[in-house]
Amino acid sequence: MRTIAISNYKGGVGKTTSAVNLASIYADAGRRVLLIDLDPQASATDYYGLYDKAKAESRSSIELLYGQSSVADLAFETGTENLS
């Protein structure tokens, strides 16, 4: 398993754009990809049209970080094969 983290304190530098594009590239290449959106603005979640669903179901990275839920319980299918 390979982990790639994209992080920068400053906003507006392309973190989300880089993350969703890399996730899509790897998924299209047949790799299983889990993109975890830790941004308080949930931009990657919104990019895949999942923001309202995540909010309605109260599924967020907080439950994962505090150990209240498993990845399997929180992950959404994005509509892109191999990408959750």
mmCIF file of the C-alpha atoms, coordinates in Angstrom:
data_MODEL
# 
_entry.id   MODEL 
# 
loop_
_atom_site.group_PDB 
_atom_site.id 
_atom_site.type_symbol 
_atom_site.label_atom_id 
_atom_site.label_alt_id 
_atom_site.label_comp_id 
_atom_site.label_asym_id 
_atom_site.label_entity_id 
_atom_site.label_seq_id 
_atom_site.pdbx_PDB_ins_code 
_atom_site.Cartn_x 
_atom_site.Cartn_y 
_atom_site.Cartn_z 
_atom_site.occupancy 
_atom_site.B_iso_or_equiv 
_atom_site.pdbx_formal_charge 
_atom_site.auth_seq_id 
_atom_site.auth_comp_id 
_atom_site.auth_asym_id 
_atom_site.auth_atom_id 
_atom_site.pdbx_PDB_model_num 
ATOM 1  C CA . MET A 1 1  ? 0.000   0.000  0.000   1.00 0.00 ? 1  MET A CA 1 
ATOM 2  C CA . ARG A 1 2  ? 1.289   3.432  -0.910  1.00 0.00 ? 2  ARG A CA 1 
ATOM 3  C CA . THR A 1 3  ? 0.257   6.590  0.930   1.00 0.00 ? 3  THR A CA 1 
ATOM 4  C CA . ILE A 1 4  ? 0.487   10.037 -0.622  1.00 0.00 ? 4  ILE A CA 1 
ATOM 5  C CA . ALA A 1 5  ? -0.220  13.091 1.527   1.00 0.00 ? 5  ALA A CA 1 
ATOM 6  C CA . ILE A 1 6  ? -0.728  16.575 0.120   1.00 0.00 ? 6  ILE A CA 1 
ATOM 7  C CA . SER A 1 7  ? -0.384  19.262 2.745   1.00 0.00 ? 7  SER A CA 1 
ATOM 8  C CA . ASN A 1 8  ? 0.345   22.955 2.962   1.00 0.00 ? 8  ASN A CA 1 
ATOM 9  C CA . TYR A 1 9  ? -0.770  25.429 5.601   1.00 0.00 ? 9  TYR A CA 1 
ATOM 10 C CA . LYS A 1 10 ? -1.505  28.154 3.056   1.00 0.00 ? 10 LYS A CA 1 
ATOM 11 C CA . GLY A 1 11 ? -4.843  28.084 1.287   1.00 0.00 ? 11 GLY A CA 1 
ATOM 12 C CA . GLY A 1 12 ? -5.323  28.408 -2.436  1.00 0.00 ? 12 GLY A CA 1 
ATOM 13 C CA . VAL A 1 13 ? -2.176  26.577 -3.490  1.00 0.00 ? 13 VAL A CA 1 
ATOM 14 C CA . GLY A 1 14 ? -3.837  23.662 -5.303  1.00 0.00 ? 14 GLY A CA 1 
ATOM 15 C CA . LYS A 1 15 ? -3.912  20.944 -2.629  1.00 0.00 ? 15 LYS A CA 1 
ATOM 16 C CA . THR A 1 16 ? -7.420  19.734 -3.443  1.00 0.00 ? 16 THR A CA 1 
ATOM 17 C CA . THR A 1 17 ? -6.889  20.004 -7.183  1.00 0.00 ? 17 THR A CA 1 
ATOM 18 C CA . SER A 1 18 ? -3.696  17.964 -6.926  1.00 0.00 ? 18 SER A CA 1 
ATOM 19 C CA . ALA A 1 19 ? -5.306  15.367 -4.662  1.00 0.00 ? 19 ALA A CA 1 
ATOM 20 C CA . VAL A 1 20 ? -8.421  14.747 -6.777  1.00 0.00 ? 20 VAL A CA 1 
ATOM 21 C CA . ASN A 1 21 ? -6.391  14.618 -9.979  1.00 0.00 ? 21 ASN A CA 1 
ATOM 22 C CA . LEU A 1 22 ? -3.858  12.153 -8.564  1.00 0.00 ? 22 LEU A CA 1 
ATOM 23 C CA . ALA A 1 23 ? -6.679  10.038 -7.130  1.00 0.00 ? 23 ALA A CA 1 
ATOM 24 C CA . SER A 1 24 ? -8.405  9.940  -10.519 1.00 0.00 ? 24 SER A CA 1 
ATOM 25 C CA . ILE A 1 25 ? -5.189  9.099  -12.374 1.00 0.00 ? 25 ILE A CA 1 
ATOM 26 C CA . TYR A 1 26 ? -4.410  6.184  -10.063 1.00 0.00 ? 26 TYR A CA 1 
ATOM 27 C CA . ALA A 1 27 ? -8.023  4.930  -10.141 1.00 0.00 ? 27 ALA A CA 1 
ATOM 28 C CA . ASP A 1 28 ? -8.097  5.086  -13.947 1.00 0.00 ? 28 ASP A CA 1 
ATOM 29 C CA . ALA A 1 29 ? -4.877  3.038  -13.959 1.00 0.00 ? 29 ALA A CA 1 
ATOM 30 C CA . GLY A 1 30 ? -6.712  0.298  -12.053 1.00 0.00 ? 30 GLY A CA 1 
ATOM 31 C CA . ARG A 1 31 ? -5.410  1.070  -8.564  1.00 0.00 ? 31 ARG A CA 1 
ATOM 32 C CA . ARG A 1 32 ? -7.802  1.035  -5.621  1.00 0.00 ? 32 ARG A CA 1 
ATOM 33 C CA . VAL A 1 33 ? -7.795  4.570  -4.217  1.00 0.00 ? 33 VAL A CA 1 
ATOM 34 C CA . LEU A 1 34 ? -9.141  5.988  -0.981  1.00 0.00 ? 34 LEU A CA 1 
ATOM 35 C CA . LEU A 1 35 ? -9.114  9.790  -0.963  1.00 0.00 ? 35 LEU A CA 1 
ATOM 36 C CA . ILE A 1 36 ? -9.509  11.153 2.566   1.00 0.00 ? 36 ILE A CA 1 
ATOM 37 C CA . ASP A 1 37 ? -10.692 14.752 2.737   1.00 0.00 ? 37 ASP A CA 1 
ATOM 38 C CA . LEU A 1 38 ? -9.425  16.384 5.942   1.00 0.00 ? 38 LEU A CA 1 
ATOM 39 C CA . ASP A 1 39 ? -10.076 19.942 4.752   1.00 0.00 ? 39 ASP A CA 1 
ATOM 40 C CA . PRO A 1 40 ? -12.661 21.704 6.969   1.00 0.00 ? 40 PRO A CA 1 
ATOM 41 C CA . GLN A 1 41 ? -14.183 23.139 3.781   1.00 0.00 ? 41 GLN A CA 1 
ATOM 42 C CA . ALA A 1 42 ? -14.632 19.568 2.423   1.00 0.00 ? 42 ALA A CA 1 
ATOM 43 C CA . SER A 1 43 ? -13.640 20.670 -1.071  1.00 0.00 ? 43 SER A CA 1 
ATOM 44 C CA . ALA A 1 44 ? -12.663 17.198 -2.313  1.00 0.00 ? 44 ALA A CA 1 
ATOM 45 C CA . THR A 1 45 ? -15.931 15.790 -0.975  1.00 0.00 ? 45 THR A CA 1 
ATOM 46 C CA . ASP A 1 46 ? -17.824 18.557 -2.761  1.00 0.00 ? 46 ASP A CA 1 
ATOM 47 C CA . TYR A 1 47 ? -15.803 17.975 -5.959  1.00 0.00 ? 47 TYR A CA 1 
ATOM 48 C CA . TYR A 1 48 ? -17.318 14.494 -6.221  1.00 0.00 ? 48 TYR A CA 1 
ATOM 49 C CA . GLY A 1 49 ? -20.810 15.798 -5.389  1.00 0.00 ? 49 GLY A CA 1 
ATOM 50 C CA . LEU A 1 50 ? -20.903 14.071 -2.010  1.00 0.00 ? 50 LEU A CA 1 
ATOM 51 C CA . TYR A 1 51 ? -20.998 17.038 0.358   1.00 0.00 ? 51 TYR A CA 1 
ATOM 52 C CA . ASP A 1 52 ? -24.777 17.071 0.938   1.00 0.00 ? 52 ASP A CA 1 
ATOM 53 C CA . LYS A 1 53 ? -24.896 13.281 1.321   1.00 0.00 ? 53 LYS A CA 1 
ATOM 54 C CA . ALA A 1 54 ? -22.014 13.303 3.825   1.00 0.00 ? 54 ALA A CA 1 
ATOM 55 C CA . LYS A 1 55 ? -23.656 16.093 5.792   1.00 0.00 ? 55 LYS A CA 1 
ATOM 56 C CA . ALA A 1 56 ? -27.087 14.425 5.790   1.00 0.00 ? 56 ALA A CA 1 
ATOM 57 C CA . GLU A 1 57 ? -25.605 11.123 6.988   1.00 0.00 ? 57 GLU A CA 1 
ATOM 58 C CA . SER A 1 58 ? -23.207 12.808 9.460   1.00 0.00 ? 58 SER A CA 1 
ATOM 59 C CA . ARG A 1 59 ? -20.263 10.997 7.906   1.00 0.00 ? 59 ARG A CA 1 
ATOM 60 C CA . SER A 1 60 ? -16.993 12.873 8.245   1.00 0.00 ? 60 SER A CA 1 
ATOM 61 C CA . SER A 1 61 ? -13.332 12.346 8.948   1.00 0.00 ? 61 SER A CA 1 
ATOM 62 C CA . ILE A 1 62 ? -13.961 13.287 12.596  1.00 0.00 ? 62 ILE A CA 1 
ATOM 63 C CA . GLU A 1 63 ? -15.614 9.912  13.223  1.00 0.00 ? 63 GLU A CA 1 
ATOM 64 C CA . LEU A 1 64 ? -12.597 8.222  11.635  1.00 0.00 ? 64 LEU A CA 1 
ATOM 65 C CA . LEU A 1 65 ? -9.988  10.250 13.515  1.00 0.00 ? 65 LEU A CA 1 
ATOM 66 C CA . TYR A 1 66 ? -11.613 9.667  16.898  1.00 0.00 ? 66 TYR A CA 1 
ATOM 67 C CA . GLY A 1 67 ? -12.081 5.971  16.238  1.00 0.00 ? 67 GLY A CA 1 
ATOM 68 C CA . GLN A 1 68 ? -15.866 6.050  16.361  1.00 0.00 ? 68 GLN A CA 1 
ATOM 69 C CA . SER A 1 69 ? -16.262 4.568  12.858  1.00 0.00 ? 69 SER A CA 1 
ATOM 70 C CA . SER A 1 70 ? -14.257 2.476  10.447  1.00 0.00 ? 70 SER A CA 1 
ATOM 71 C CA . VAL A 1 71 ? -13.165 3.509  6.973   1.00 0.00 ? 71 VAL A CA 1 
ATOM 72 C CA . ALA A 1 72 ? -15.675 1.036  5.526   1.00 0.00 ? 72 ALA A CA 1 
ATOM 73 C CA . ASP A 1 73 ? -18.473 2.772  7.445   1.00 0.00 ? 73 ASP A CA 1 
ATOM 74 C CA . LEU A 1 74 ? -17.509 6.238  6.236   1.00 0.00 ? 74 LEU A CA 1 
ATOM 75 C CA . ALA A 1 75 ? -16.271 5.827  2.656   1.00 0.00 ? 75 ALA A CA 1 
ATOM 76 C CA . PHE A 1 76 ? -18.472 6.856  -0.252  1.00 0.00 ? 76 PHE A CA 1 
ATOM 77 C CA . GLU A 1 77 ? -18.299 5.540  -3.781  1.00 0.00 ? 77 GLU A CA 1 
ATOM 78 C CA . THR A 1 78 ? -17.440 8.475  -6.040  1.00 0.00 ? 78 THR A CA 1 
ATOM 79 C CA . GLY A 1 79 ? -18.860 7.259  -9.325  1.00 0.00 ? 79 GLY A CA 1 
ATOM 80 C CA . THR A 1 80 ? -15.312 6.691  -10.569 1.00 0.00 ? 80 THR A CA 1 
ATOM 81 C CA . GLU A 1 81 ? -14.384 3.032  -10.595 1.00 0.00 ? 81 GLU A CA 1 
ATOM 82 C CA . ASN A 1 82 ? -11.771 2.127  -7.927  1.00 0.00 ? 82 ASN A CA 1 
ATOM 83 C CA . LEU A 1 83 ? -12.117 5.493  -6.181  1.00 0.00 ? 83 LEU A CA 1 
ATOM 84 C CA . SER A 1 84 ? -13.760 5.978  -2.799  1.00 0.00 ? 84 SER A CA 1 
# 
